[in-house]
């Protein structure tokens, strides 16, 4: 009897051990209830069965372009890319934890494995660009495009139409945003918001600027003459937008045309003149440069551009002095202006203000020895500089470089009125010394005289050169 009890006890213990061992073995080889990997419930499955289930249930990642305001779906697509088996490392890790805590009823948290290649996803998305763009274009047909701002000028006054946002979709920005956010490893069905088009020009700063400009006057200077004019007389009508200005050019052209009629000079190459001393002289004007006119088309556009840029002091830029001739009526007007007269016969310079000689200076002009006598004619001071270094060629062909305190240019080929510290007093004002000791065509002035002359002259001032520069 004792033997039988002992036997059944052993049998019972063996059964219990077998059951416990089986129970333990099952739990260490199967995942806990409700364990989820890659979005698939693998609870109570073995490693092999879990792997098979996850692999069979993996689907192509999907993405949806959606308008978050209207909830309208613009495009739905799939990424045709293969998944890797990177999740298997997570399965092994979960089983290892299961073996440590075999009887835990709480599933371990699974980490998300990167089973899709991000670059492959973007590449596949790029292959769908045309389809996405077409879908956006179709959706945009029912949507409103944004409108840029526009400034309108009428009668010299500016009005402003503000930029308006629409609800059309920006295809480039939307696709770029999709490529940036797309990550099928985080969400197999991913929603990405569209990006709306924005106005590309708001124009508010430009409107403030043009409004301020239109209230002001500008000063326009040509050949020593200055005209002060309201900006609104030139910038009268048209539009300003993102692409620039489209204003009526006629007021600008007319403005320049009126200045030409008021100031420009033209006429004959031979001229008569009554000097400030009352002497009547006649001389050749074929090389003179005082005859000029403003190029209406180029200058009109230049003027308008300067005003739009906010420039209110504008020197003339496009001046044509190819017509170097005068009418008799113009000569009378010139004589009434402040000007400079140069008498080659007597080698004298006169500064005339208000029809009176206010400065007389002896000069040394071009030597006829090598046929560079200073040419007669009506000129104007093209530009002034103090100091400057003058460079040229001597009578014997050698190059020279001379520093001068002040210089005023009369021609494009280098005829100047300038200070000449190297010329002695015996040569200045001495016609008989000009042949052997004359200049290279310039009008040399003693430094003290030139300093006074420079201070009282200006760009655009007429210069009349007459007399006999060949006499000695």
CSV table of C-alpha atoms in Angstrom, one decimal:
chain,number,residue,atom,x,y,z
A,1,UNK,CA,0.0,0.0,0.0
A,2,UNK,CA,2.8,2.3,0.9
A,3,UNK,CA,4.5,1.5,-2.5
A,4,UNK,CA,1.3,2.5,-4.4
A,5,UNK,CA,1.0,5.8,-2.7
A,6,UNK,CA,4.6,6.6,-3.4
A,7,UNK,CA,4.2,5.6,-7.0
A,8,UNK,CA,1.2,7.8,-7.6
A,9,UNK,CA,2.8,10.7,-5.9
A,10,UNK,CA,5.7,10.4,-8.3
A,11,UNK,CA,3.4,10.1,-11.2
A,12,UNK,CA,1.5,13.2,-10.1
A,13,UNK,CA,4.7,15.2,-9.6
A,14,UNK,CA,5.9,14.1,-13.0
A,15,UNK,CA,2.7,15.2,-14.7
A,16,UNK,CA,2.9,18.5,-12.9
A,17,UNK,CA,6.5,19.0,-13.9
A,18,UNK,CA,5.6,18.1,-17.5
A,19,UNK,CA,2.7,20.5,-17.6
A,20,UNK,CA,4.8,23.3,-16.0
A,21,UNK,CA,7.7,22.6,-18.3
A,22,UNK,CA,5.4,22.6,-21.3
A,23,UNK,CA,3.7,25.8,-20.1
A,24,UNK,CA,7.1,27.4,-19.5
A,25,UNK,CA,8.4,26.2,-22.9
A,26,UNK,CA,5.3,27.5,-24.7
A,27,UNK,CA,5.5,31.0,-23.1
A,28,UNK,CA,9.2,31.3,-23.9
A,29,UNK,CA,8.7,30.6,-27.6
A,30,UNK,CA,5.5,32.5,-28.1
A,31,UNK,CA,4.8,36.2,-27.9
A,32,UNK,CA,2.5,37.6,-25.2
A,33,UNK,CA,-1.1,38.3,-25.9
A,34,UNK,CA,-1.7,41.5,-27.9
A,35,UNK,CA,1.9,42.0,-28.8
A,36,UNK,CA,2.0,44.3,-31.9
A,37,UNK,CA,4.9,44.5,-34.3
A,38,UNK,CA,4.8,46.8,-37.5
A,39,UNK,CA,1.1,47.3,-36.8
A,40,UNK,CA,0.4,43.5,-36.8
A,41,UNK,CA,-1.0,41.7,-33.8
A,42,UNK,CA,1.3,38.6,-33.2
A,43,UNK,CA,0.0,37.7,-29.7
A,44,UNK,CA,0.4,34.0,-28.9
A,45,UNK,CA,2.3,33.3,-32.1
A,46,UNK,CA,5.7,31.7,-32.4
A,47,UNK,CA,8.6,33.5,-34.0
A,48,UNK,CA,8.0,31.6,-37.3
A,49,UNK,CA,4.3,32.2,-37.4
A,50,UNK,CA,4.7,35.9,-36.4
A,51,UNK,CA,7.3,36.4,-39.1
A,52,UNK,CA,5.0,34.9,-41.7
A,53,UNK,CA,2.0,36.9,-40.5
A,54,UNK,CA,3.9,40.3,-40.5
A,55,UNK,CA,5.4,39.5,-43.9
A,56,UNK,CA,2.1,38.6,-45.4
A,57,UNK,CA,0.3,41.7,-44.0
A,58,UNK,CA,2.9,44.3,-45.0
A,59,UNK,CA,1.3,46.6,-47.6
A,60,UNK,CA,2.6,49.3,-49.9
A,61,UNK,CA,2.8,52.6,-48.0
A,62,UNK,CA,0.1,55.1,-48.9
A,63,UNK,CA,0.0,58.8,-48.8
A,64,UNK,CA,-2.8,61.3,-49.2
A,65,UNK,CA,-2.6,65.0,-50.1
A,66,UNK,CA,-5.4,66.8,-48.3
A,67,UNK,CA,-6.7,70.3,-47.8
A,68,UNK,CA,-6.9,70.7,-44.0
A,69,UNK,CA,-9.5,73.4,-44.3
A,70,UNK,CA,-12.0,71.9,-46.8
A,71,UNK,CA,-11.0,68.3,-46.1
A,72,UNK,CA,-10.8,67.8,-49.9
A,73,UNK,CA,-8.5,65.0,-50.9
A,74,UNK,CA,-6.4,66.2,-53.8
A,75,UNK,CA,-4.4,63.0,-54.5
A,76,UNK,CA,-3.9,59.5,-53.1
A,77,UNK,CA,-0.9,57.4,-54.0
A,78,UNK,CA,1.1,54.3,-53.1
A,79,UNK,CA,4.8,54.0,-52.8
A,80,UNK,CA,5.8,50.9,-54.8
A,81,UNK,CA,8.8,50.0,-52.7
A,82,UNK,CA,9.8,46.7,-51.1
A,83,UNK,CA,10.0,46.3,-47.4
A,84,UNK,CA,13.0,44.8,-45.7
A,85,UNK,CA,13.0,42.3,-42.8
A,86,UNK,CA,14.6,44.6,-40.3
A,87,UNK,CA,11.7,43.9,-38.0
A,88,UNK,CA,13.1,40.4,-37.3
A,89,UNK,CA,15.6,41.9,-34.9
A,90,UNK,CA,12.7,43.3,-32.9
A,91,UNK,CA,11.0,39.9,-32.9
A,92,UNK,CA,14.2,38.3,-31.4
A,93,UNK,CA,14.5,41.0,-28.9
A,94,UNK,CA,10.8,40.5,-27.7
A,95,UNK,CA,11.4,36.8,-27.4
A,96,UNK,CA,14.4,37.4,-25.3
A,97,UNK,CA,12.4,39.5,-23.0
A,98,UNK,CA,9.7,36.9,-23.0
A,99,UNK,CA,12.2,34.3,-21.8
A,100,UNK,CA,13.2,36.6,-18.9
A,101,UNK,CA,9.6,37.1,-17.9
A,102,UNK,CA,7.8,34.1,-19.3
A,103,UNK,CA,4.6,34.4,-17.4
A,104,UNK,CA,4.0,38.2,-17.8
A,105,UNK,CA,0.6,38.9,-19.3
A,106,UNK,CA,1.6,42.4,-20.3
A,107,UNK,CA,3.0,42.6,-23.8
A,108,UNK,CA,6.4,44.3,-24.2
A,109,UNK,CA,6.4,47.5,-26.3
A,110,UNK,CA,7.8,46.9,-29.7
A,111,UNK,CA,10.1,49.4,-31.4
A,112,UNK,CA,9.3,50.5,-34.9
A,113,UNK,CA,11.8,49.1,-37.3
A,114,UNK,CA,12.8,51.0,-40.4
A,115,UNK,CA,11.8,48.5,-43.0
A,116,UNK,CA,11.4,51.0,-45.9
A,117,UNK,CA,14.3,52.9,-47.5
A,118,UNK,CA,13.6,56.7,-47.4
A,119,UNK,CA,15.6,57.4,-50.5
A,120,UNK,CA,13.7,54.8,-52.4
A,121,UNK,CA,10.4,56.3,-51.2
A,122,UNK,CA,11.4,59.8,-52.4
A,123,UNK,CA,12.6,58.3,-55.8
A,124,UNK,CA,9.2,56.6,-56.2
A,125,UNK,CA,7.4,59.8,-55.3
A,126,UNK,CA,9.4,61.7,-57.9
A,127,UNK,CA,8.1,59.2,-60.5
A,128,UNK,CA,4.6,60.3,-59.6
A,129,UNK,CA,5.3,64.1,-59.9
A,130,UNK,CA,3.6,64.4,-63.2
A,131,UNK,CA,0.4,62.7,-61.9
A,132,UNK,CA,0.4,64.8,-58.7
A,133,UNK,CA,1.0,68.0,-60.7
A,134,UNK,CA,-1.9,67.1,-63.0
A,135,UNK,CA,-4.2,66.4,-60.1
A,136,UNK,CA,-3.3,69.8,-58.5
A,137,UNK,CA,-3.8,71.6,-61.8
A,138,UNK,CA,-7.3,70.0,-62.0
A,139,UNK,CA,-8.1,71.0,-58.5
A,140,UNK,CA,-6.9,74.5,-59.1
A,141,UNK,CA,-9.4,75.0,-61.9
A,142,UNK,CA,-12.1,75.3,-59.3
A,143,UNK,CA,-10.0,77.4,-57.0
A,144,UNK,CA,-9.1,81.1,-56.9
A,145,UNK,CA,-5.6,82.3,-57.8
A,146,UNK,CA,-3.8,84.8,-55.5
A,147,UNK,CA,-3.5,88.3,-56.8
A,148,UNK,CA,-0.4,90.5,-56.5
A,149,UNK,CA,-0.6,94.1,-55.4
A,150,UNK,CA,-0.7,96.8,-58.0
A,151,UNK,CA,0.0,100.6,-57.8
A,152,UNK,CA,-1.9,102.8,-60.3
A,153,UNK,CA,-1.0,106.3,-61.1
A,154,UNK,CA,-3.6,108.7,-62.5
A,155,UNK,CA,-3.2,112.5,-62.7
A,156,UNK,CA,0.0,112.3,-60.7
A,157,UNK,CA,-1.8,110.5,-57.8
A,158,UNK,CA,-1.2,106.9,-56.7
A,159,UNK,CA,-3.8,104.4,-55.6
A,160,UNK,CA,-3.0,101.0,-54.1
A,161,UNK,CA,-4.6,97.6,-54.7
A,162,UNK,CA,-3.5,95.2,-52.0
A,163,UNK,CA,-2.4,91.7,-52.7
A,164,UNK,CA,-5.1,89.0,-52.1
A,165,UNK,CA,-4.5,85.4,-51.1
A,166,UNK,CA,-6.4,82.8,-53.0
A,167,UNK,CA,-6.9,79.1,-52.4
A,168,UNK,CA,-5.0,77.6,-55.4
A,169,UNK,CA,-2.4,75.0,-54.5
A,170,UNK,CA,1.3,75.6,-55.1
A,171,UNK,CA,2.4,72.3,-56.9
A,172,UNK,CA,6.1,72.8,-56.4
A,173,UNK,CA,5.9,73.7,-52.7
A,174,UNK,CA,3.4,71.0,-52.0
A,175,UNK,CA,5.5,68.2,-53.7
A,176,UNK,CA,8.6,69.4,-51.9
A,177,UNK,CA,6.7,69.4,-48.6
A,178,UNK,CA,5.5,65.9,-49.3
A,179,UNK,CA,9.0,64.7,-50.1
A,180,UNK,CA,10.2,66.2,-46.8
A,181,UNK,CA,7.5,64.7,-44.6
A,182,UNK,CA,7.2,61.4,-46.3
A,183,UNK,CA,8.4,58.5,-44.0
A,184,UNK,CA,6.5,55.2,-44.6
A,185,UNK,CA,8.3,53.8,-41.5
A,186,UNK,CA,6.4,56.0,-39.2
A,187,UNK,CA,3.0,55.8,-40.8
A,188,UNK,CA,2.0,53.4,-43.5
A,189,UNK,CA,-1.0,55.7,-44.4
A,190,UNK,CA,0.3,59.2,-44.2
A,191,UNK,CA,-1.7,62.4,-44.6
A,192,UNK,CA,0.2,65.4,-45.8
A,193,UNK,CA,-1.3,68.9,-46.0
A,194,UNK,CA,-1.2,70.9,-49.3
A,195,UNK,CA,0.5,74.3,-49.5
A,196,UNK,CA,-1.4,77.2,-51.0
A,197,UNK,CA,0.0,79.7,-53.5
A,198,UNK,CA,0.9,83.1,-52.1
A,199,UNK,CA,1.1,86.5,-53.7
A,200,UNK,CA,4.6,87.0,-55.0
A,201,UNK,CA,4.5,90.8,-54.7
A,202,UNK,CA,2.9,92.8,-51.9
A,203,UNK,CA,4.1,96.3,-53.0
A,204,UNK,CA,3.4,98.1,-49.7
A,205,UNK,CA,6.9,99.5,-49.4
A,206,UNK,CA,6.8,100.6,-53.0
A,207,UNK,CA,3.5,102.3,-52.6
A,208,UNK,CA,4.7,104.3,-49.6
A,209,UNK,CA,7.8,105.3,-51.6
A,210,UNK,CA,6.0,106.4,-54.7
A,211,UNK,CA,3.4,108.3,-52.7
A,212,UNK,CA,6.2,110.2,-50.9
A,213,UNK,CA,8.0,110.9,-54.2
A,214,UNK,CA,4.9,112.3,-55.9
A,215,UNK,CA,4.5,115.0,-53.3
A,216,UNK,CA,8.0,116.4,-53.9
A,217,UNK,CA,9.8,118.5,-56.5
A,218,UNK,CA,12.9,117.4,-58.4
A,219,UNK,CA,15.8,119.5,-59.7
A,220,UNK,CA,17.0,118.7,-63.2
A,221,UNK,CA,20.3,120.2,-64.3
A,222,UNK,CA,21.5,120.5,-67.9
A,223,UNK,CA,24.5,122.6,-69.1
A,224,UNK,CA,24.5,124.7,-65.9
A,225,UNK,CA,20.7,125.3,-66.1
A,226,UNK,CA,18.5,124.0,-63.3
A,227,UNK,CA,14.8,123.4,-63.6
A,228,UNK,CA,12.6,122.7,-60.5
A,229,UNK,CA,9.5,120.7,-61.3
A,230,UNK,CA,6.9,118.7,-59.4
A,231,UNK,CA,7.5,114.9,-59.8
A,232,UNK,CA,3.7,114.4,-60.4
A,233,UNK,CA,4.1,116.4,-63.7
A,234,UNK,CA,6.3,113.7,-65.1
A,235,UNK,CA,5.1,110.6,-63.4
A,236,UNK,CA,1.4,111.0,-64.2
A,237,UNK,CA,-0.2,107.7,-65.2
A,238,UNK,CA,0.4,104.0,-65.5
A,239,UNK,CA,1.0,101.0,-63.3
A,240,UNK,CA,3.7,99.6,-61.0
A,241,UNK,CA,3.7,95.9,-60.2
A,242,UNK,CA,6.0,93.0,-59.7
A,243,UNK,CA,7.5,93.1,-63.1
A,244,UNK,CA,8.3,96.8,-62.8
A,245,UNK,CA,6.8,100.1,-64.0
A,246,UNK,CA,4.6,100.6,-67.0
A,247,UNK,CA,4.1,104.3,-67.0
A,248,UNK,CA,3.1,106.7,-69.8
A,249,UNK,CA,6.3,108.1,-71.2
A,250,UNK,CA,4.9,111.0,-73.0
A,251,UNK,CA,5.0,113.5,-70.1
A,252,UNK,CA,8.7,112.6,-69.6
A,253,UNK,CA,9.4,113.0,-73.4
A,254,UNK,CA,7.5,116.3,-73.4
A,255,UNK,CA,9.4,117.6,-70.5
A,256,UNK,CA,12.8,117.0,-72.2
A,257,UNK,CA,11.4,118.4,-75.5
A,258,UNK,CA,10.4,121.6,-73.8
A,259,UNK,CA,13.9,121.9,-72.3
A,260,UNK,CA,15.4,121.4,-75.7
A,261,UNK,CA,13.2,124.2,-77.1
A,262,UNK,CA,14.2,126.4,-74.2
A,263,UNK,CA,17.9,125.8,-74.0
A,264,UNK,CA,19.4,123.8,-76.8
A,265,UNK,CA,21.5,125.5,-79.6
A,266,UNK,CA,21.9,125.0,-83.3
A,267,UNK,CA,22.8,127.0,-86.4
A,268,UNK,CA,25.8,127.8,-88.8
A,269,UNK,CA,29.5,126.9,-88.5
A,270,UNK,CA,30.7,130.4,-89.3
A,271,UNK,CA,29.7,132.9,-86.7
A,272,UNK,CA,30.0,136.5,-85.7
A,273,UNK,CA,30.3,137.7,-82.2
A,274,UNK,CA,30.6,141.0,-80.3
A,275,UNK,CA,33.0,140.6,-77.4
A,276,UNK,CA,32.6,142.0,-73.9
A,277,UNK,CA,34.9,144.8,-75.0
A,278,UNK,CA,32.5,145.6,-77.9
A,279,UNK,CA,34.8,144.2,-80.6
A,280,UNK,CA,33.1,142.5,-83.6
A,281,UNK,CA,34.8,139.2,-84.5
A,282,UNK,CA,34.1,136.5,-87.0
A,283,UNK,CA,35.6,133.0,-86.7
A,284,UNK,CA,35.3,129.3,-87.5
A,285,UNK,CA,33.1,127.2,-85.2
A,286,UNK,CA,33.5,123.8,-86.8
A,287,UNK,CA,35.2,122.3,-83.7
A,288,UNK,CA,33.0,124.0,-81.1
A,289,UNK,CA,31.1,121.9,-78.7
A,290,UNK,CA,28.6,124.3,-77.2
A,291,UNK,CA,25.9,123.2,-79.7
A,292,UNK,CA,23.9,120.5,-77.9
A,293,UNK,CA,20.5,119.0,-77.4
A,294,UNK,CA,19.1,116.4,-75.0
A,295,UNK,CA,18.2,113.1,-76.5
A,296,UNK,CA,14.5,113.0,-75.9
A,297,UNK,CA,13.9,109.2,-76.0
A,298,UNK,CA,16.9,108.1,-73.9
A,299,UNK,CA,16.8,111.0,-71.5
A,300,UNK,CA,13.0,110.7,-71.0
A,301,UNK,CA,13.4,107.1,-69.9
A,302,UNK,CA,16.4,107.9,-67.8
A,303,UNK,CA,14.5,110.7,-66.1
A,304,UNK,CA,11.6,108.5,-65.3
A,305,UNK,CA,13.9,105.8,-63.9
A,306,UNK,CA,15.7,108.2,-61.7
A,307,UNK,CA,12.4,109.6,-60.3
A,308,UNK,CA,11.1,106.1,-59.6
A,309,UNK,CA,14.3,105.3,-57.8
A,310,UNK,CA,13.7,108.3,-55.5
A,311,UNK,CA,16.4,110.6,-57.0
A,312,UNK,CA,15.3,114.2,-56.8
A,313,UNK,CA,18.5,115.9,-58.0
A,314,UNK,CA,19.1,114.7,-61.5
A,315,UNK,CA,21.9,115.8,-63.8
A,316,UNK,CA,21.3,115.4,-67.5
A,317,UNK,CA,22.9,112.2,-68.9
A,318,UNK,CA,22.0,111.8,-72.6
A,319,UNK,CA,23.3,114.9,-74.3
A,320,UNK,CA,24.1,115.1,-78.0
A,321,UNK,CA,26.6,117.7,-79.0
A,322,UNK,CA,27.2,116.4,-82.6
A,323,UNK,CA,25.3,119.5,-83.9
A,324,UNK,CA,27.9,122.2,-83.1
A,325,UNK,CA,26.3,125.1,-84.9
A,326,UNK,CA,24.3,128.2,-83.9
A,327,UNK,CA,21.7,130.7,-85.0
A,328,UNK,CA,22.3,134.4,-84.6
A,329,UNK,CA,19.4,134.6,-82.1
A,330,UNK,CA,21.1,132.0,-80.0
A,331,UNK,CA,24.4,133.9,-79.9
A,332,UNK,CA,22.6,136.9,-78.4
A,333,UNK,CA,21.3,134.6,-75.7
A,334,UNK,CA,24.7,133.2,-75.0
A,335,UNK,CA,26.2,136.7,-74.6
A,336,UNK,CA,23.7,137.4,-71.9
A,337,UNK,CA,24.8,134.4,-69.9
A,338,UNK,CA,27.8,134.3,-67.6
A,339,UNK,CA,30.6,133.0,-69.8
A,340,UNK,CA,34.3,132.9,-70.6
A,341,UNK,CA,35.9,134.6,-73.6
A,342,UNK,CA,39.4,133.7,-74.9
A,343,UNK,CA,41.1,136.1,-77.3
A,344,UNK,CA,43.8,134.1,-79.2
A,345,UNK,CA,45.1,137.1,-81.0
A,346,UNK,CA,46.1,138.8,-77.8
A,347,UNK,CA,46.4,135.7,-75.5
A,348,UNK,CA,43.9,137.0,-73.0
A,349,UNK,CA,41.0,135.3,-71.1
A,350,UNK,CA,38.0,137.2,-69.8
A,351,UNK,CA,35.4,136.0,-67.3
A,352,UNK,CA,32.1,137.8,-68.0
A,353,UNK,CA,29.3,138.1,-65.5
A,354,UNK,CA,26.1,140.1,-66.1
A,355,UNK,CA,27.7,141.4,-69.3
A,356,UNK,CA,30.7,142.8,-67.4
A,357,UNK,CA,34.3,141.6,-67.4
A,358,UNK,CA,35.0,140.6,-63.8
A,359,UNK,CA,38.4,138.9,-64.4
A,360,UNK,CA,41.1,139.2,-67.0
A,361,UNK,CA,44.0,136.7,-67.2
A,362,UNK,CA,46.9,136.3,-69.6
A,363,UNK,CA,47.0,132.9,-71.1
A,364,UNK,CA,49.3,130.7,-73.2
A,365,UNK,CA,47.5,128.7,-76.0
A,366,UNK,CA,48.3,126.1,-78.6
A,367,UNK,CA,51.5,126.3,-80.6
A,368,UNK,CA,51.1,126.3,-84.4
A,369,UNK,CA,54.6,125.0,-84.7
A,370,UNK,CA,53.2,121.4,-84.9
A,371,UNK,CA,49.7,122.5,-86.1
A,372,UNK,CA,48.0,122.3,-82.7
A,373,UNK,CA,46.8,125.8,-82.4
A,374,UNK,CA,43.9,126.1,-80.1
A,375,UNK,CA,40.7,125.9,-82.3
A,376,UNK,CA,38.2,128.7,-82.3
A,377,UNK,CA,34.6,128.1,-81.6
A,378,UNK,CA,31.8,128.1,-79.1
A,379,UNK,CA,32.4,125.5,-76.3
A,380,UNK,CA,31.0,124.7,-72.9
A,381,UNK,CA,32.7,123.3,-69.8
A,382,UNK,CA,32.0,119.6,-70.1
A,383,UNK,CA,33.5,118.7,-66.7
A,384,UNK,CA,35.8,120.1,-64.0
A,385,UNK,CA,38.3,118.5,-61.8
A,386,UNK,CA,40.6,119.6,-59.1
A,387,UNK,CA,43.3,118.4,-59.0
A,388,UNK,CA,44.1,116.1,-61.8
A,389,UNK,CA,47.1,114.6,-63.7
A,390,UNK,CA,47.2,115.5,-67.4
A,391,UNK,CA,48.8,113.0,-69.8
A,392,UNK,CA,49.6,113.4,-73.4
A,393,UNK,CA,52.3,113.6,-76.1
A,394,UNK,CA,54.9,116.3,-76.5
A,395,UNK,CA,55.7,117.9,-79.9
A,396,UNK,CA,58.7,115.6,-80.2
A,397,UNK,CA,56.6,112.5,-79.6
A,398,UNK,CA,57.6,111.9,-76.0
A,399,UNK,CA,54.9,111.2,-73.4
A,400,UNK,CA,54.3,113.7,-70.6
A,401,UNK,CA,52.4,113.6,-67.3
A,402,UNK,CA,51.6,116.9,-65.6
A,403,UNK,CA,49.9,117.5,-62.3
A,404,UNK,CA,47.6,120.5,-62.3
A,405,UNK,CA,45.6,122.0,-59.4
A,406,UNK,CA,42.5,122.7,-61.5
A,407,UNK,CA,41.3,121.8,-65.0
A,408,UNK,CA,38.1,122.3,-67.0
A,409,UNK,CA,37.5,120.2,-70.1
A,410,UNK,CA,36.1,121.7,-73.3
A,411,UNK,CA,36.4,118.9,-75.8
A,412,UNK,CA,36.5,115.1,-75.9
A,413,UNK,CA,40.0,115.2,-77.5
A,414,UNK,CA,41.6,117.0,-74.7
A,415,UNK,CA,41.3,120.8,-75.0
A,416,UNK,CA,41.3,122.1,-71.4
A,417,UNK,CA,41.5,125.4,-69.6
A,418,UNK,CA,43.9,124.5,-66.8
A,419,UNK,CA,46.4,125.8,-64.3
A,420,UNK,CA,49.9,125.7,-65.6
A,421,UNK,CA,52.5,126.4,-62.9
A,422,UNK,CA,55.4,125.6,-65.3
A,423,UNK,CA,54.6,128.5,-67.7
A,424,UNK,CA,56.6,131.6,-66.9
A,425,UNK,CA,55.0,135.1,-66.7
A,426,UNK,CA,56.9,136.2,-69.8
A,427,UNK,CA,55.1,133.6,-71.9
A,428,UNK,CA,51.6,134.1,-70.5
A,429,UNK,CA,49.8,136.8,-72.5
A,430,UNK,CA,52.6,136.9,-75.1
A,431,UNK,CA,51.5,135.9,-78.6
A,432,UNK,CA,55.1,136.1,-80.0
A,433,UNK,CA,56.1,133.3,-77.6
A,434,UNK,CA,53.3,131.0,-78.6
A,435,UNK,CA,55.0,129.6,-81.7
A,436,UNK,CA,57.9,128.1,-79.8
A,437,UNK,CA,56.5,127.8,-76.3
A,438,UNK,CA,52.8,127.3,-76.8
A,439,UNK,CA,50.7,124.5,-75.3
A,440,UNK,CA,49.5,121.3,-76.9
A,441,UNK,CA,46.2,123.0,-77.7
A,442,UNK,CA,45.1,123.7,-74.1
A,443,UNK,CA,44.6,127.2,-72.6
A,444,UNK,CA,47.2,127.6,-69.9
A,445,UNK,CA,46.4,129.9,-67.0
A,446,UNK,CA,48.6,131.1,-64.1
A,447,UNK,CA,47.8,129.2,-60.9
A,448,UNK,CA,46.5,132.3,-59.0
A,449,UNK,CA,44.3,133.3,-61.9
A,450,UNK,CA,43.1,129.8,-62.5
A,451,UNK,CA,42.1,129.3,-58.8
A,452,UNK,CA,39.8,132.4,-59.0
A,453,UNK,CA,38.4,131.4,-62.4
A,454,UNK,CA,37.7,127.8,-61.2
A,455,UNK,CA,35.8,129.1,-58.2
A,456,UNK,CA,33.5,131.3,-60.3
A,457,UNK,CA,32.9,128.9,-63.2
A,458,UNK,CA,30.6,125.9,-63.5
A,459,UNK,CA,29.9,122.9,-65.6
A,460,UNK,CA,28.0,123.9,-68.7
A,461,UNK,CA,29.3,127.4,-68.7
A,462,UNK,CA,29.8,128.7,-72.3
A,463,UNK,CA,33.4,129.4,-73.5
A,464,UNK,CA,33.9,131.5,-76.6
A,465,UNK,CA,37.3,131.2,-78.3
A,466,UNK,CA,38.0,133.6,-81.1
A,467,UNK,CA,40.9,135.4,-82.8
A,468,UNK,CA,44.0,134.3,-84.6
A,469,UNK,CA,45.8,131.4,-82.9
A,470,UNK,CA,48.3,131.1,-85.8
A,471,UNK,CA,49.8,134.5,-85.4
A,472,UNK,CA,53.1,134.9,-83.6
